[in-house]
Amino acid sequence: MKKYFMRLKHTWPIPPLLSIQLDSYNSFLQIDYPPEKRKNEGLEALFREVFPIEDPHRHFILEYLSYEFSQPVYTIEEAIEKGLNYSIPLYANFRLIRKVPTKEEYRIKSAVEQKIFIMDLPLMTEQGTFIINGIERVVVSQLHRAPGIYLQREEGEDSILLVPLRGAWFEMRIDANDQMVVLLDRRRRIPIFTFFRALGYSLSEIFENLFPIEEKEIEVGDVIAERITGEEGRVYSDVGDEVTPGIYDFLISRNVKRAKCVRANSPGLSVILQSLKQDSTTSKEEALKKIFHRIRGIAAHSVEVAENVITGMLFDKRRFELGRCGRYRLNRIFNENVPLTETGLTREDIIKMTKRALMFHLRQLPPDDVDHLMARRVRAVGELLANHFRVALQQLTQNIRERAALLEDAQLTPQELINTRVVSSTVMKFFTQNPLSQFMEQTNPLASLIHKRRVSALGPGGLTKETAGFEIRDVHYSHYGRICPIETPEGPNIGLINTIATYAKIDEHGFITTPYWKVKDGIVTKEVEYVNPDEEENLTIAAVDTPIDEHRRIIAKEVIARRRGDVITVSPEEVTHMDISPKQLFSPSTILIPFLEHDDADRALMGANMQRQAVPLLMPERPLVATGVEKKWAEESGCLVLAPEDGEVIKIDSSRILLRTASGLREIRLQKFFKSNQYTSHNQKPVVKEGSKVKKGDLLADGASTDQGELALGRNVFVAFLPWRGYNYEDAIVISENLLREDAFTSIQILEFEIQARMTKLGPEEITRDIPGTREEDLANLDAFGIIRIGAEVIPGDILVGRITPRGETEFTPEERLLRAIFGEKAENYRDTSLRVEPGVYGTVIDVKVITRRDGTPLANDVFKKREAQILKRHEEKKLFIQNQRDERLRSILLGEKAATNVRDNKDRILLREGERFTEDFFASGKISKVKNFEKIVDSEKKLKEIEEILKDYETKRRLCEEELEREKEKLSRGDELPHGVLKWIRVFIAQKRRLSVGDKLANRHGGKGVVAKILPVEDMPFLPDGTPVDMVLNPLGVPSRMNIGQILETVLGWAAKKLGYQAISPPFEGPSVEEVKEELKKAGLPPDGKVTLYDGRTGLPFKEKVVVGYMYMMKLNHMVDDKIHARAVGRYSLITQQPLGGKAQFGGQRFGEMEVWALEAYGAAHALQEMLTIKSDDVEGRSELFESLFKGKLPPEPKIPASFSVLTKELRGLCLDLIPEKTKEKEKEKT
């Protein structure tokens, strides 16, 4: 039973959480659309952008027609098992048109159309992930600077910056001297008038575009906007001349009283006049040459070359593109309606930018807030991949032109011209090497879900954590409902890696939008509007808890609302929108924290992050105090098995569920002990019983970290906040043995060990049981081929896979050769390189995967024989399944009907006589599957048609099943794909049952974390007056300074919920008040303050003060002591310094560092210090001599010179400094 404490009734459903990934990739591929119906976006847009390609001599044109896909080569399971990519073959159709020059124009000689294989393109799974080399990866979305214009003020200069989607930045600056310049690609400064002249504007056109021109009587101070000439063509005044008293008198004397002028007080005129003085050019040609020289540093060959370079930098869409997003932003800024398809820069845009720069310089406009979310947009997986695809296609066009120049005309075909290797290598480089393509977090379902909703400001074209300042990392008011203000990493990436808020969506331009209820005349309508950060600037948004009546009218006379980040009080009529839910601020992880409103933000951040590190437990338990979204999150994460349609469960075992549905029988396979990327175990368990009726969407099986279809990351534990004999000092935790007895925090880790047999220079490595120098008992668990059997329990040093590697041939005497020939001793030619269990690893072998070529070896033959048997068995099951489906559907039609003719089998035997009815016995005995004459089996024409349809459908399915079998057999005949030089690849999976032990890290949802310090017998634990012992003792000092009071409220409400037998639903910012919690405690017959007198389990005496007791939800984190505990005896040494390595992975030791040396120096322990710095470190000779002396019982030797000292002397000699030891000097003196 659930008890809801939420107060708000008007809710809006949470949108699908994986849509950010799935929608982006689907719009890139458009896989579900036929070629003729595809929109001009994603892959289609890229092909159209790059093609057609024409050679310089115009002899041929290569045109793109369409692209298409075939079926994926491997299933997801096969790709993971064999270390391959889950991908789909991409083909493109091209037409090559050959042309012949005629007198007037080119005539088409021939046209060739071909379908060309481009690449195996990685395909996104339904869960928004990619399988690359057998590993599940996620492409994280990138948050980068949005294209558009930005007003900035820095170091006394005002600038307007144009950031394109693709291309070099373009900037205009006005300095303190009122001089305006243009910067192309943030390089050399170009005077604004020189730039305008290069664009083809005359002086008068520049003035006309920038200022209002009037035909008026000339006044002193005006600026002339046209050339004034006399009768003989003499120029009296030119454009840009300021009318001084002298010029005024001169023009009046020449009878020039009226002219086109700019008024003296026109805003920005002084800047333009000052800039005009900087311009030394007089014509377009001169301006072009000057700019070209500034950019390239050399003189232009011709004006045309200069013009092509300069206009290409700004107006060629392939080199400078604003994109739809940039055009949208310019439209908003300039208040225009230019079509969004106009993605290039225009000359009008530059004029408007100049006007805006002048307004900004005159303080008529404020600087732009670069941290506002309107200045940042999201590049999701589809766009990131498209950018790499574009680079690949551009390289391909270059290759095509080069190949065309080399090939004869007769050889020209699309297949000959197009070498697609460059495309596949560039795209695969993105998936394997790009920092945004990440190894997926799979610790638990929540971690996977959050990873797919992450946005990063890092990565190519983004920021770096070293240079990013505080402002860009900080929470901004525009993040409201778009980016979670809580969930972000704690380290150097804080604020640079964020999580998209739960209700937020990404719009077509890449801006993050959030939903609001529309409010009209004080009434909250049922219409929801998704708003981007720019549109929100002009809205007045009421809080979600604003009281409304049953007609959705706002009750209060004054409403607290938000406008541009300020909290204001307004009348209901002024409100334009209203928040949709208190959850809309936060990420899915943060929403899982009950009583979030009572926690400090820093601790809430830790709580949100630590939930992602919770290990899936063997017996998880849903929280007693939940937030109500646990079911939704579990469904969204894809770890549950839900009924695909209405039906009845007819059979269940541990690995599959069989459903009888309206469309026939359906088999649902379950995931069993699947190893995640973080070595946690993901296992699905059926929760329905045979005979259960299920509806579509009902729960069939629980997955990892779920209980009854709800996310269950931990366990409800009976805790007390009490110091216990110093064992819970510094956040340590004391637990009861009872938790171990119940397997409360037991988890399963699955470790993977792998080995490859390679072809070496001396011959092939062999996987064998015949290992030189090995005792028979060490081989007890190996099979005939030297591979460990499934189910074997292993300890460190056990052989998992026997492998021998050939060593170099040694010369033998004739006698030795004879003996070796007689006794067949090949052992001396091979060395043992078997795969053994690593130190500290204990467990059970649960699976072995052998990936091998079809090389005729006994192991390969055995593997493929077993696989073939499995395929045939699966095929037979599937055929039987299809037949059962058919029989089930026939039963629903024929049951109770009379036979219209004798029903016969294949041998013409009568199964049912004419006139007899089809009974349950007829179907139960399986006779229906033997019937051959269905033609006129019943009288009803309608039923006969239905039967015909069923039989037709059965035949189709059976045929497809046979085709699939043939494909499987053909795939099997090819063997497995392995890298060059690898003969066999064997992977062994070992499961470890990890019980809670001292050193394991536990945490709650409120940022409280600690390490288990002591496991007490149940009788030693503090107990209640009724004798109930607590399960865990936490330090009360972990609460006040951390300011996460939510954990106390959760604990006492959890106690009440346990007593009253319900699950409390307390969403963030909607949870019960302290008074309501007290009421629940009273109902449960518990003290209203949640405090009781506890008794010491050791003495039986009561503790002096009352103690807070209750049920808290605790999680075991993926920081287990078994992974961290480590000891070194003799291990590997560094090659250069000959010192032991560091770290567990290198089997290294603890470094006796500088400060430790000081400690021994302080004690004067000279001999201990010498030992530490020599034989225990890098004195190679001393090491071996010490071993020898210990072995023979002699006194230890004198230490020698350490290897690191030798390295130092050699480095100094490299600097031409000869170091001579003192003893050597003395010896030389004695000699002389």
PDB file of C-alpha atoms in Angstrom, residues 468-476 494-496:
ATOM      1  CA  ALA A 468      36.809  27.441 -17.695  1.00  0.00           C
ATOM      2  CA  GLY A 469      36.072  30.140 -15.125  1.00  0.00           C
ATOM      3  CA  PHE A 470      33.673  30.293 -12.204  1.00  0.00           C
ATOM      4  CA  GLU A 471      30.867  32.081 -14.104  1.00  0.00           C
ATOM      5  CA  ILE A 472      30.459  29.386 -16.746  1.00  0.00           C
ATOM      6  CA  ARG A 473      30.274  26.685 -14.035  1.00  0.00           C
ATOM      7  CA  ASP A 474      27.806  28.540 -11.823  1.00  0.00           C
ATOM      8  CA  VAL A 475      24.057  28.016 -11.674  1.00  0.00           C
ATOM      9  CA  HIS A 476      22.213  30.578 -13.842  1.00  0.00           C
ATOM     10  CA  ILE A 494      32.043  20.752 -11.495  1.00  0.00           C
ATOM     11  CA  GLY A 495      29.522  22.804 -13.447  1.00  0.00           C
ATOM     12  CA  LEU A 496      30.997  21.736 -16.811  1.00  0.00           C
TER      13      LEU A 496
END
